[in-house]
């Protein structure tokens, strides 16, 4: 029965992802921005007004950022066909040894291949989803999910105290009510601290990498810094993707292949310092996560919800660990995830 329940739960989570994705993302963003709304409330701003101001500012900032970065991003895409020809020419010295290896591999396959049986081999066609399909599905679903996210985020921020009060009323005894308030406040504080710290670290990493590559001569350093900051929300895979993108961009921008390789090397160096020294020092042991569990979480949520699942995998895991750490019966799970 337990196995059937787990399978049914996974199927439901996959089937309802257009609804669950904005809900989970809204919860995470509410933890991130809740301190801002509370700070505004201490200054005399009504939470409803504060939440509205925050959301309008957030949408305006994202809109400005997209419009500002759209032009350089489109420029890179326009010169991509010509750039691929340049890359082939620059990588030609490395191509010849690879061709020899491929030819040798082909000869080995001929020697070890079974005799032809006259039966045609089946053709396997791999269909790749478009990015929009992986993230949310069709465009209407993306639009609906975005609107739902904004509405949900507003109510979570504006009615924070109301929701907590409703939960407290469900507790049967005064002791349970006090325990629920304590746990809720501690979990909210730690999750907010985690998300805010990670966000600031990623912004710092983006500024550092963007500044260095801009000083070295790579065009559009703000675009590269933004890319680095956003990709760093996905541990390991994000940095790997960023290094590949920067390698391509540097090879397209500079004739000297050796100098072009210095850009991904600098990115890798700064990201290594951040991942192995800065983040563990700032976060502390209580908020660090097991790397193996992180990879498993990325795999699971990526399979479940696509790119959006990969982005949310670590925040979900961190929130679950913090929740377990504040429930006495679940403390061993929190220790295992550390």
CSV table of C-alpha atoms in Angstrom, one decimal:
chain,number,residue,atom,x,y,z
A,1,UNK,CA,0.0,0.0,0.0
A,2,UNK,CA,2.8,2.4,0.8
A,3,UNK,CA,4.4,1.8,-2.6
A,4,UNK,CA,1.2,2.5,-4.4
A,5,UNK,CA,0.7,5.6,-2.4
A,6,UNK,CA,4.2,6.9,-3.3
A,7,UNK,CA,3.6,6.1,-7.0
A,8,UNK,CA,0.2,7.9,-6.9
A,9,UNK,CA,1.8,10.9,-5.2
A,10,UNK,CA,4.6,11.1,-7.8
A,11,UNK,CA,2.0,10.8,-10.6
A,12,UNK,CA,-0.1,13.6,-9.1
A,13,UNK,CA,2.9,15.9,-8.7
A,14,UNK,CA,3.9,15.3,-12.3
A,15,UNK,CA,0.3,15.7,-13.7
A,16,UNK,CA,-0.4,18.8,-11.6
A,17,UNK,CA,2.9,20.6,-12.3
A,18,UNK,CA,1.3,23.6,-14.0
A,19,UNK,CA,-0.4,24.3,-10.7
A,20,UNK,CA,2.2,23.0,-8.2
A,21,UNK,CA,5.1,24.8,-9.8
A,22,UNK,CA,3.8,28.3,-9.1
A,23,UNK,CA,2.6,27.3,-5.7
A,24,UNK,CA,6.0,26.0,-4.6
A,25,UNK,CA,7.8,28.9,-6.2
A,26,UNK,CA,5.5,31.3,-4.6
A,27,UNK,CA,6.2,29.8,-1.2
A,28,UNK,CA,9.9,30.1,-1.7
A,29,UNK,CA,9.7,33.7,-2.9
A,30,UNK,CA,7.4,34.6,0.0
A,31,UNK,CA,10.2,33.4,2.4
A,32,UNK,CA,12.7,35.4,0.5
A,33,UNK,CA,10.7,38.7,0.5
A,34,UNK,CA,8.9,38.3,3.8
A,35,UNK,CA,11.6,40.2,5.7
A,36,UNK,CA,11.2,43.2,3.3
A,37,UNK,CA,7.4,43.4,3.9
A,38,UNK,CA,7.9,43.1,7.6
A,39,UNK,CA,10.5,45.8,7.6
A,40,UNK,CA,8.1,48.1,5.7
A,41,UNK,CA,5.4,47.2,8.2
A,42,UNK,CA,7.6,48.4,11.1
A,43,UNK,CA,7.9,51.7,9.2
A,44,UNK,CA,4.1,52.0,9.2
A,45,UNK,CA,3.4,50.6,5.8
A,46,UNK,CA,0.3,48.4,5.7
A,47,UNK,CA,1.3,44.8,4.7
A,48,UNK,CA,-1.2,44.8,1.8
A,49,UNK,CA,0.4,48.0,0.4
A,50,UNK,CA,3.9,46.8,1.2
A,51,UNK,CA,3.3,43.5,-0.7
A,52,UNK,CA,1.8,45.4,-3.7
A,53,UNK,CA,4.8,47.8,-3.8
A,54,UNK,CA,7.2,45.0,-3.6
A,55,UNK,CA,5.6,43.0,-6.4
A,56,UNK,CA,5.2,46.0,-8.7
A,57,UNK,CA,8.9,46.9,-8.1
A,58,UNK,CA,9.9,43.3,-8.7
A,59,UNK,CA,8.0,43.0,-12.0
A,60,UNK,CA,9.4,46.4,-13.1
A,61,UNK,CA,12.9,45.3,-12.3
A,62,UNK,CA,12.6,42.0,-14.1
A,63,UNK,CA,11.0,43.7,-17.1
A,64,UNK,CA,13.8,46.3,-17.3
A,65,UNK,CA,16.4,43.6,-17.0
A,66,UNK,CA,14.9,41.5,-19.7
A,67,UNK,CA,14.6,44.5,-22.1
A,68,UNK,CA,18.2,45.6,-21.2
A,69,UNK,CA,19.7,42.2,-21.8
A,70,UNK,CA,17.6,41.3,-24.8
A,71,UNK,CA,19.6,43.3,-27.3
A,72,UNK,CA,23.1,41.8,-26.4
A,73,UNK,CA,21.6,38.3,-26.2
A,74,UNK,CA,20.0,38.7,-29.6
A,75,UNK,CA,23.3,40.0,-31.0
A,76,UNK,CA,25.0,36.8,-29.8
A,77,UNK,CA,22.3,34.7,-31.4
A,78,UNK,CA,22.6,36.5,-34.7
A,79,UNK,CA,26.3,35.9,-35.0
A,80,UNK,CA,26.1,32.3,-33.9
A,81,UNK,CA,26.1,30.8,-37.4
A,82,UNK,CA,29.2,32.7,-38.4
A,83,UNK,CA,30.7,32.0,-35.0
A,84,UNK,CA,30.3,28.3,-35.5
A,85,UNK,CA,32.4,28.4,-38.6
A,86,UNK,CA,35.0,30.3,-36.7
A,87,UNK,CA,35.0,27.7,-34.0
A,88,UNK,CA,35.5,24.9,-36.5
A,89,UNK,CA,38.4,26.7,-37.9
A,90,UNK,CA,40.0,27.5,-34.6
A,91,UNK,CA,39.5,23.9,-33.3
A,92,UNK,CA,40.8,22.3,-36.5
A,93,UNK,CA,44.1,21.4,-34.8
A,94,UNK,CA,42.2,19.4,-32.2
A,95,UNK,CA,39.8,17.9,-34.8
A,96,UNK,CA,42.4,15.9,-36.8
A,97,UNK,CA,43.4,13.6,-33.8
A,98,UNK,CA,39.7,13.1,-33.0
A,99,UNK,CA,39.0,12.1,-36.6
A,100,UNK,CA,41.9,9.5,-36.5
A,101,UNK,CA,40.4,8.1,-33.3
A,102,UNK,CA,36.9,7.9,-34.8
A,103,UNK,CA,38.3,6.1,-37.9
A,104,UNK,CA,40.1,3.6,-35.7
A,105,UNK,CA,36.9,3.1,-33.7
A,106,UNK,CA,35.0,2.5,-37.0
A,107,UNK,CA,37.5,-0.2,-38.0
A,108,UNK,CA,37.2,-1.9,-34.7
A,109,UNK,CA,33.4,-1.9,-35.0
A,110,UNK,CA,33.6,-3.5,-38.5
A,111,UNK,CA,35.8,-6.3,-37.1
A,112,UNK,CA,33.6,-7.0,-34.2
A,113,UNK,CA,30.2,-6.5,-35.9
A,114,UNK,CA,28.0,-9.6,-36.5
A,115,UNK,CA,27.3,-10.8,-40.0
A,116,UNK,CA,24.5,-9.0,-41.8
A,117,UNK,CA,21.2,-10.9,-41.3
A,118,UNK,CA,19.2,-9.0,-44.0
A,119,UNK,CA,16.9,-7.6,-41.3
A,120,UNK,CA,16.8,-3.9,-41.2
A,121,UNK,CA,17.8,-2.4,-37.9
A,122,UNK,CA,15.1,-0.5,-36.1
A,123,UNK,CA,15.4,3.3,-36.3
A,124,UNK,CA,15.2,5.0,-32.9
A,125,UNK,CA,14.1,8.6,-33.1
A,126,UNK,CA,14.7,10.7,-30.0
A,127,UNK,CA,12.3,13.6,-29.7
A,128,UNK,CA,13.6,16.5,-27.7
A,129,UNK,CA,11.2,18.8,-25.9
A,130,UNK,CA,11.5,22.5,-26.5
A,131,UNK,CA,12.5,24.6,-23.5
A,132,UNK,CA,9.0,26.0,-23.1
A,133,UNK,CA,7.6,22.5,-23.0
A,134,UNK,CA,10.2,21.4,-20.4
A,135,UNK,CA,9.6,24.4,-18.2
A,136,UNK,CA,5.8,24.7,-18.1
A,137,UNK,CA,4.4,23.1,-21.2
A,138,UNK,CA,2.5,25.2,-23.6
A,139,UNK,CA,2.5,29.0,-23.7
A,140,UNK,CA,-1.0,29.5,-22.2
A,141,UNK,CA,0.1,27.3,-19.3
A,142,UNK,CA,3.1,29.5,-18.8
A,143,UNK,CA,1.1,32.6,-18.8
A,144,UNK,CA,-1.5,31.2,-16.4
A,145,UNK,CA,1.2,29.9,-14.1
A,146,UNK,CA,2.9,33.3,-14.0
A,147,UNK,CA,-0.3,35.1,-13.1
A,148,UNK,CA,-1.1,32.5,-10.5
A,149,UNK,CA,2.4,32.9,-9.0
A,150,UNK,CA,2.0,36.7,-8.7
A,151,UNK,CA,-1.4,36.5,-7.1
A,152,UNK,CA,-0.3,33.7,-4.7
A,153,UNK,CA,2.8,35.6,-3.8
A,154,UNK,CA,0.9,38.7,-3.0
A,155,UNK,CA,-1.5,36.9,-0.7
A,156,UNK,CA,1.3,35.0,1.0
A,157,UNK,CA,3.1,38.3,1.8
A,158,UNK,CA,0.0,40.4,2.6
A,159,UNK,CA,-1.7,37.8,4.8
A,160,UNK,CA,1.3,36.2,6.5
A,161,UNK,CA,0.1,36.7,10.0
A,162,UNK,CA,-3.5,35.7,9.1
A,163,UNK,CA,-2.4,32.3,7.7
A,164,UNK,CA,-0.3,31.6,10.8
A,165,UNK,CA,-3.2,32.6,13.1
A,166,UNK,CA,-5.5,30.1,11.2
A,167,UNK,CA,-2.9,27.3,11.7
A,168,UNK,CA,-2.6,28.1,15.4
A,169,UNK,CA,-6.3,27.9,15.9
A,170,UNK,CA,-6.3,24.3,14.7
A,171,UNK,CA,-4.0,23.3,17.6
A,172,UNK,CA,-5.9,21.6,20.4
A,173,UNK,CA,-3.9,22.8,23.5
A,174,UNK,CA,-2.1,25.9,24.5
A,175,UNK,CA,1.2,24.0,24.6
A,176,UNK,CA,0.7,22.9,21.0
A,177,UNK,CA,-0.2,26.4,20.0
A,178,UNK,CA,3.0,27.8,21.5
A,179,UNK,CA,5.1,25.0,19.9
A,180,UNK,CA,3.5,25.7,16.5
A,181,UNK,CA,4.2,29.4,16.7
A,182,UNK,CA,7.8,28.7,17.7
A,183,UNK,CA,8.4,26.2,15.0
A,184,UNK,CA,6.8,28.3,12.3
A,185,UNK,CA,8.9,31.4,13.2
A,186,UNK,CA,12.1,29.4,13.4
A,187,UNK,CA,11.5,27.7,10.1
A,188,UNK,CA,10.5,30.9,8.4
A,189,UNK,CA,13.6,32.7,9.8
A,190,UNK,CA,16.0,30.0,8.7
A,191,UNK,CA,14.5,29.5,5.3
A,192,UNK,CA,14.5,33.3,4.7
A,193,UNK,CA,18.1,33.4,5.8
A,194,UNK,CA,19.1,30.6,3.6
A,195,UNK,CA,17.4,32.0,0.5
A,196,UNK,CA,18.6,35.5,1.1
A,197,UNK,CA,22.2,34.4,1.7
A,198,UNK,CA,22.3,32.2,-1.4
A,199,UNK,CA,20.9,35.1,-3.5
A,200,UNK,CA,23.5,37.5,-2.2
A,201,UNK,CA,26.3,35.1,-2.8
A,202,UNK,CA,25.1,34.4,-6.3
A,203,UNK,CA,24.8,38.1,-7.0
A,204,UNK,CA,28.3,38.6,-5.7
A,205,UNK,CA,29.6,35.8,-7.9
A,206,UNK,CA,28.0,37.3,-10.9
A,207,UNK,CA,29.5,40.7,-10.2
A,208,UNK,CA,32.9,39.2,-9.7
A,209,UNK,CA,32.9,37.1,-12.8
A,210,UNK,CA,31.3,39.8,-14.9
A,211,UNK,CA,33.8,42.4,-13.7
A,212,UNK,CA,36.9,40.2,-14.4
A,213,UNK,CA,35.8,39.1,-17.9
A,214,UNK,CA,34.8,42.6,-18.8
A,215,UNK,CA,38.2,43.9,-17.7
A,216,UNK,CA,39.8,41.1,-19.8
A,217,UNK,CA,37.9,42.4,-22.9
A,218,UNK,CA,34.8,40.2,-23.2
A,219,UNK,CA,31.9,42.3,-24.5
A,220,UNK,CA,28.6,42.6,-22.6
A,221,UNK,CA,30.0,41.8,-19.1
A,222,UNK,CA,26.6,42.6,-17.5
A,223,UNK,CA,25.0,39.9,-19.5
A,224,UNK,CA,27.6,37.4,-18.6
A,225,UNK,CA,27.5,38.4,-14.9
A,226,UNK,CA,23.7,38.0,-14.9
A,227,UNK,CA,24.0,34.6,-16.5
A,228,UNK,CA,26.5,33.5,-13.9
A,229,UNK,CA,24.4,34.7,-11.0
A,230,UNK,CA,21.2,32.9,-12.3
A,231,UNK,CA,22.9,29.7,-13.2
A,232,UNK,CA,24.6,29.5,-9.8
A,233,UNK,CA,21.2,28.8,-8.2
A,234,UNK,CA,21.6,25.3,-9.7
A,235,UNK,CA,24.6,23.7,-8.0
A,236,UNK,CA,27.3,22.0,-10.1
A,237,UNK,CA,25.1,21.8,-13.3
A,238,UNK,CA,24.7,25.6,-13.4
A,239,UNK,CA,28.4,26.3,-13.2
A,240,UNK,CA,29.1,23.6,-15.8
A,241,UNK,CA,26.5,25.2,-18.2
A,242,UNK,CA,27.9,28.6,-17.6
A,243,UNK,CA,31.5,27.5,-18.3
A,244,UNK,CA,30.4,25.9,-21.6
A,245,UNK,CA,28.5,29.1,-22.6
A,246,UNK,CA,31.5,31.3,-21.7
A,247,UNK,CA,33.9,29.1,-23.6
A,248,UNK,CA,31.7,29.4,-26.7
A,249,UNK,CA,31.4,33.2,-26.3
A,250,UNK,CA,35.1,33.7,-25.7
A,251,UNK,CA,36.1,31.5,-28.7
A,252,UNK,CA,33.7,33.6,-30.9
A,253,UNK,CA,35.2,36.8,-29.6
A,254,UNK,CA,38.9,36.3,-29.7
A,255,UNK,CA,41.2,34.9,-32.4
A,256,UNK,CA,43.8,33.6,-30.0
A,257,UNK,CA,42.4,30.2,-28.7
A,258,UNK,CA,44.7,30.2,-25.7
A,259,UNK,CA,43.5,33.6,-24.6
A,260,UNK,CA,39.9,32.6,-25.2
A,261,UNK,CA,40.4,29.6,-22.8
A,262,UNK,CA,41.4,32.0,-20.1
A,263,UNK,CA,37.8,33.2,-19.7
A,264,UNK,CA,36.2,29.9,-18.7
A,265,UNK,CA,39.3,29.2,-16.6
A,266,UNK,CA,38.8,32.4,-14.6
A,267,UNK,CA,35.1,31.6,-14.2
A,268,UNK,CA,36.0,28.1,-12.9
A,269,UNK,CA,38.6,29.5,-10.5
A,270,UNK,CA,36.2,32.1,-9.0
A,271,UNK,CA,33.3,29.6,-8.8
A,272,UNK,CA,35.6,27.1,-7.1
A,273,UNK,CA,36.6,29.7,-4.5
A,274,UNK,CA,32.9,30.6,-3.9
A,275,UNK,CA,31.7,27.0,-3.7
A,276,UNK,CA,34.5,25.6,-1.5
A,277,UNK,CA,35.3,28.4,0.8
A,278,UNK,CA,32.9,31.4,0.7
A,279,UNK,CA,29.6,29.6,0.7
A,280,UNK,CA,30.5,27.0,3.4
A,281,UNK,CA,32.0,29.8,5.6
A,282,UNK,CA,29.0,32.1,5.3
A,283,UNK,CA,26.3,29.5,5.5
A,284,UNK,CA,27.7,27.5,8.3
A,285,UNK,CA,27.2,23.8,8.9
A,286,UNK,CA,23.6,24.2,10.0
A,287,UNK,CA,22.6,25.4,6.5
A,288,UNK,CA,25.0,23.3,4.3
A,289,UNK,CA,23.7,20.3,2.4
A,290,UNK,CA,25.1,16.9,1.5
A,291,UNK,CA,26.5,17.1,-2.1
A,292,UNK,CA,25.2,13.6,-2.9
A,293,UNK,CA,21.7,14.4,-1.7
A,294,UNK,CA,21.9,17.6,-3.7
A,295,UNK,CA,22.7,15.7,-6.9
A,296,UNK,CA,19.9,13.2,-6.2
A,297,UNK,CA,17.5,16.1,-5.5
A,298,UNK,CA,18.5,17.7,-8.8
A,299,UNK,CA,17.9,14.5,-10.6
A,300,UNK,CA,14.5,13.8,-9.1
A,301,UNK,CA,13.0,17.3,-9.4
A,302,UNK,CA,14.5,17.7,-12.9
A,303,UNK,CA,12.8,14.5,-13.9
A,304,UNK,CA,9.6,15.5,-12.2
A,305,UNK,CA,9.3,19.2,-13.3
A,306,UNK,CA,12.0,19.8,-15.9
A,307,UNK,CA,14.2,22.9,-15.8
A,308,UNK,CA,11.9,24.6,-13.2
A,309,UNK,CA,12.4,21.5,-10.9
A,310,UNK,CA,16.1,21.8,-11.2
A,311,UNK,CA,16.0,25.4,-10.1
A,312,UNK,CA,13.7,24.6,-7.2
A,313,UNK,CA,15.5,21.4,-6.1
A,314,UNK,CA,18.0,22.9,-3.7
A,315,UNK,CA,15.6,25.4,-2.0
A,316,UNK,CA,13.0,22.6,-1.5
A,317,UNK,CA,15.7,20.4,0.0
A,318,UNK,CA,17.0,23.2,2.2
A,319,UNK,CA,13.5,24.0,3.4
A,320,UNK,CA,12.8,20.3,4.2
A,321,UNK,CA,16.1,20.0,6.1
A,322,UNK,CA,15.3,23.1,8.2
A,323,UNK,CA,11.8,21.8,8.9
A,324,UNK,CA,13.3,18.4,10.0
A,325,UNK,CA,15.8,20.2,12.2
A,326,UNK,CA,13.1,21.8,14.2
A,327,UNK,CA,11.0,18.7,14.7
A,328,UNK,CA,12.5,16.5,17.4
A,329,UNK,CA,11.4,13.3,15.9
A,330,UNK,CA,12.9,14.2,12.5
A,331,UNK,CA,16.3,15.5,13.6
A,332,UNK,CA,18.1,12.4,12.4
A,333,UNK,CA,16.9,13.2,8.8
A,334,UNK,CA,18.2,16.7,9.1
A,335,UNK,CA,21.6,15.4,10.2
A,336,UNK,CA,21.6,12.9,7.3
A,337,UNK,CA,20.9,15.8,4.8
A,338,UNK,CA,23.8,17.9,6.3
